[in-house]
Amino acid sequence: MGITLSMPAPTEVTEHQHDELSRWIGLAASGDLSAFESVIRRFERQVLLTCQRLLGNIDDAQDAAQETFVRVFRNLSRVDRNRRFEPWLYRIAVNVCRDTWKKRQRHVEVPLPEEGGLRDLSRRGDPYRTLRARQEQRMLYDALATLPKKERTAIVMRDIEGFSTAEVAGILGSSEGTVRSQISTARIKIYKALEGKLRRAK
């Protein structure tokens, strides 16, 4: 293809952060609102970005993120603290986005998030490399926006959020085989879309 494109790397969660999160969830489930606010602060930006990637509209994404945390609060007593919290949280976010799709049929434009790596390149005084990286990211997200909802959701959860195939299947309420097929198809479509853009740019 001539260029190397990659999805943003998912944020790693340390063992200390996991233990702290588990404590917050336990306190929040018992009615401690300040603990729940800590849970919100931990995830609100990433949940908002995910909703925006899926819905392509900041207003819809903000509404969806808010509704996600409302549903989380209502269902905290169901959280299995022996399992990772994030897949459960994102399953709620995906379901909220699905509800939004049913209510509001809009053209999807996937936003280009602010990436720390790109800002770092700028500080190193390499504006041409920074510009090229931004153009490549823009092309990638434009291609992502053309995918059908199910394929876009699967690849966002797998390649951007960094969940395993099994976790994505749980989040989407689907089988691992279906998820693998959706991700494979989505990657091929993205590749072809990028290939077409590159040919037209020559």
Coordinates of C-alpha atoms in Angstrom, one line a residue:
M1 CA 0.0 0.0 0.0
G2 CA 3.0 2.3 0.5
I3 CA 2.0 3.5 4.0
T4 CA 1.6 1.9 7.3
L5 CA -1.6 2.5 9.2
S6 CA -2.5 1.3 12.6
M7 CA -5.3 1.7 15.1
P8 CA -4.6 3.6 18.4
A9 CA -3.2 1.4 21.0
P10 CA -5.6 0.5 23.9
T11 CA -4.8 1.8 27.4
E12 CA -3.2 -0.8 29.6
V13 CA -4.7 -1.3 33.1
T14 CA -2.2 -2.1 35.9
E15 CA -3.0 -4.5 38.7
H16 CA -3.2 -1.6 41.1
Q17 CA -5.7 0.2 39.0
H18 CA -7.7 -3.0 38.7
D19 CA -7.8 -3.4 42.5
E20 CA -8.7 0.2 43.0
L21 CA -11.5 -0.1 40.4
S22 CA -12.9 -3.2 42.1
R23 CA -13.0 -1.3 45.4
W24 CA -14.8 1.7 43.8
I25 CA -17.4 -0.6 42.3
G26 CA -18.0 -2.4 45.6
L27 CA -18.5 0.9 47.3
A28 CA -20.7 2.3 44.5
A29 CA -22.9 -0.8 44.6
S30 CA -23.5 -0.1 48.2
G31 CA -24.7 3.4 47.5
D32 CA -21.4 5.4 47.7
L33 CA -21.9 8.1 45.0
S34 CA -18.4 9.5 45.4
A35 CA -17.0 6.1 44.5
F36 CA -19.3 5.9 41.5
E37 CA -18.0 9.4 40.4
S38 CA -14.5 7.9 40.5
V39 CA -15.6 5.1 38.2
I40 CA -17.1 7.7 35.8
R41 CA -13.9 9.7 35.8
R42 CA -11.9 6.6 35.1
F43 CA -13.9 5.7 32.0
E44 CA -15.9 8.8 30.8
R45 CA -13.4 10.0 28.1
Q46 CA -12.9 6.6 26.6
V47 CA -16.6 5.7 26.6
L48 CA -17.4 9.0 25.0
L49 CA -14.7 8.4 22.3
T50 CA -16.1 4.9 21.6
C51 CA -19.6 6.2 21.3
Q52 CA -18.4 8.9 19.0
R53 CA -16.6 6.4 16.8
L54 CA -19.7 4.3 16.6
L55 CA -22.3 7.0 16.2
G56 CA -20.2 9.6 14.3
N57 CA -22.0 12.5 16.0
I58 CA -20.8 14.3 19.1
D59 CA -24.3 15.2 20.4
D60 CA -25.5 11.6 20.0
A61 CA -22.2 10.4 21.6
Q62 CA -22.6 12.6 24.7
D63 CA -26.2 11.5 25.2
A64 CA -25.1 7.8 24.7
A65 CA -22.2 8.1 27.2
Q66 CA -24.5 9.7 29.8
E67 CA -27.1 7.0 29.3
T68 CA -24.4 4.3 29.5
F69 CA -23.4 5.5 33.0
V70 CA -27.0 5.8 34.1
R71 CA -27.5 2.1 33.1
V72 CA -24.2 1.1 34.8
F73 CA -25.3 2.7 38.1
R74 CA -28.7 1.0 37.9
N75 CA -27.1 -2.4 37.4
L76 CA -24.0 -2.3 39.6
S77 CA -25.3 -5.0 41.8
R78 CA -25.0 -7.4 38.9
V79 CA -21.3 -6.8 38.4
D80 CA -19.2 -9.9 38.8
R81 CA -16.1 -8.5 40.6
N82 CA -14.2 -11.7 39.8
R83 CA -14.3 -10.7 36.1
R84 CA -13.0 -7.7 34.2
F85 CA -15.3 -4.7 34.5
E86 CA -14.5 -3.2 31.1
P87 CA -16.3 -5.8 28.8
W88 CA -19.4 -5.4 30.9
L89 CA -19.2 -1.6 30.7
Y90 CA -18.7 -1.6 26.9
R91 CA -21.5 -4.1 26.3
I92 CA -23.8 -1.5 27.9
A93 CA -22.3 1.3 25.8
V94 CA -22.7 -0.7 22.6
N95 CA -26.4 -1.5 23.5
V96 CA -27.0 2.2 24.1
C97 CA -25.5 3.0 20.7
R98 CA -27.7 0.4 19.1
D99 CA -30.7 2.0 20.6
T100 CA -29.5 5.4 19.3
W101 CA -29.1 4.0 15.8
K102 CA -32.7 2.8 15.9
K103 CA -33.9 6.3 16.9
R104 CA -31.6 8.4 14.7
Q105 CA -30.5 7.3 11.3
R106 CA -27.7 9.7 10.4
H107 CA -24.6 9.6 8.1
V108 CA -21.7 8.4 10.2
E109 CA -18.5 10.4 10.2
V110 CA -15.9 8.9 12.5
P111 CA -13.9 11.5 14.4
L112 CA -10.2 11.8 14.4
P113 CA -9.1 11.7 18.1
E114 CA -6.3 13.6 19.5
E115 CA -3.4 11.2 19.7
G116 CA -0.5 11.8 22.1
G117 CA 2.0 10.3 19.7
L118 CA 1.1 13.0 17.1
R119 CA 1.5 15.8 19.5
D120 CA 4.9 14.3 20.5
L121 CA 6.0 14.3 16.9
S122 CA 5.1 18.0 16.6
R123 CA 7.2 18.8 19.7
R124 CA 10.2 17.1 18.1
G125 CA 10.0 19.6 15.3
D126 CA 9.0 17.3 12.4
P127 CA 5.9 19.0 11.0
Y128 CA 6.0 17.0 7.7
R129 CA 6.0 13.7 9.6
T130 CA 3.2 14.9 11.8
L131 CA 1.1 16.0 8.8
R132 CA 1.6 12.7 7.1
A133 CA 0.7 10.8 10.2
R134 CA -2.5 12.9 10.6
Q135 CA -3.4 12.3 6.9
E136 CA -3.0 8.6 7.3
Q137 CA -5.1 8.5 10.5
R138 CA -7.8 10.6 8.7
M139 CA -7.8 8.1 5.8
L140 CA -8.1 5.2 8.3
Y141 CA -11.0 6.8 10.1
D142 CA -12.8 7.7 6.9
A143 CA -12.6 4.1 5.8
L144 CA -13.9 3.0 9.2
A145 CA -16.9 5.2 8.8
T146 CA -18.0 3.4 5.6
L147 CA -18.4 0.0 7.4
P148 CA -21.8 -1.4 8.3
K149 CA -22.7 -1.0 11.9
K150 CA -22.0 -4.5 13.1
E151 CA -18.6 -4.7 11.4
R152 CA -17.6 -1.2 12.6
T153 CA -18.6 -2.1 16.2
A154 CA -16.6 -5.4 16.1
I155 CA -13.5 -3.8 14.7
V156 CA -13.7 -0.8 17.1
M157 CA -14.0 -3.1 20.1
R158 CA -11.2 -5.4 18.8
D159 CA -8.7 -3.2 17.1
I160 CA -9.2 0.2 18.9
E161 CA -10.4 -0.8 22.4
G162 CA -8.1 -3.8 22.4
F163 CA -10.6 -6.5 23.7
S164 CA -10.0 -10.1 22.9
T165 CA -12.2 -11.8 20.3
A166 CA -13.9 -13.7 23.2
E167 CA -14.6 -10.5 25.0
V168 CA -15.9 -8.8 21.9
A169 CA -18.2 -11.7 21.3
G170 CA -19.5 -11.2 24.9
I171 CA -19.9 -7.5 24.4
L172 CA -21.8 -7.9 21.2
G173 CA -23.8 -10.9 22.3
S174 CA -22.5 -12.9 19.4
S175 CA -20.3 -15.9 18.7
E176 CA -16.5 -15.8 18.4
G177 CA -16.8 -17.2 14.9
T178 CA -19.1 -14.4 13.8
V179 CA -16.9 -11.8 15.4
R180 CA -13.8 -13.2 13.6
S181 CA -15.7 -13.1 10.3
Q182 CA -16.9 -9.5 10.9
I183 CA -13.4 -8.3 11.8
S184 CA -11.8 -10.1 8.8
T185 CA -14.4 -8.6 6.4
A186 CA -14.0 -5.2 8.0
R187 CA -10.2 -5.2 7.7
I188 CA -10.4 -6.2 4.0
K189 CA -12.9 -3.4 3.3
I190 CA -10.7 -0.9 5.1
Y191 CA -7.7 -2.1 3.1
K192 CA -9.6 -1.7 -0.2
A193 CA -10.9 1.7 0.8
L194 CA -7.4 2.9 1.6
E195 CA -6.0 1.4 -1.5
G196 CA -8.6 3.2 -3.6
K197 CA -7.8 6.5 -1.9
L198 CA -4.1 6.0 -2.5
R199 CA -4.7 5.3 -6.2
R200 CA -6.8 8.5 -6.6
A201 CA -4.2 10.5 -4.8
K202 CA -1.5 9.6 -7.3

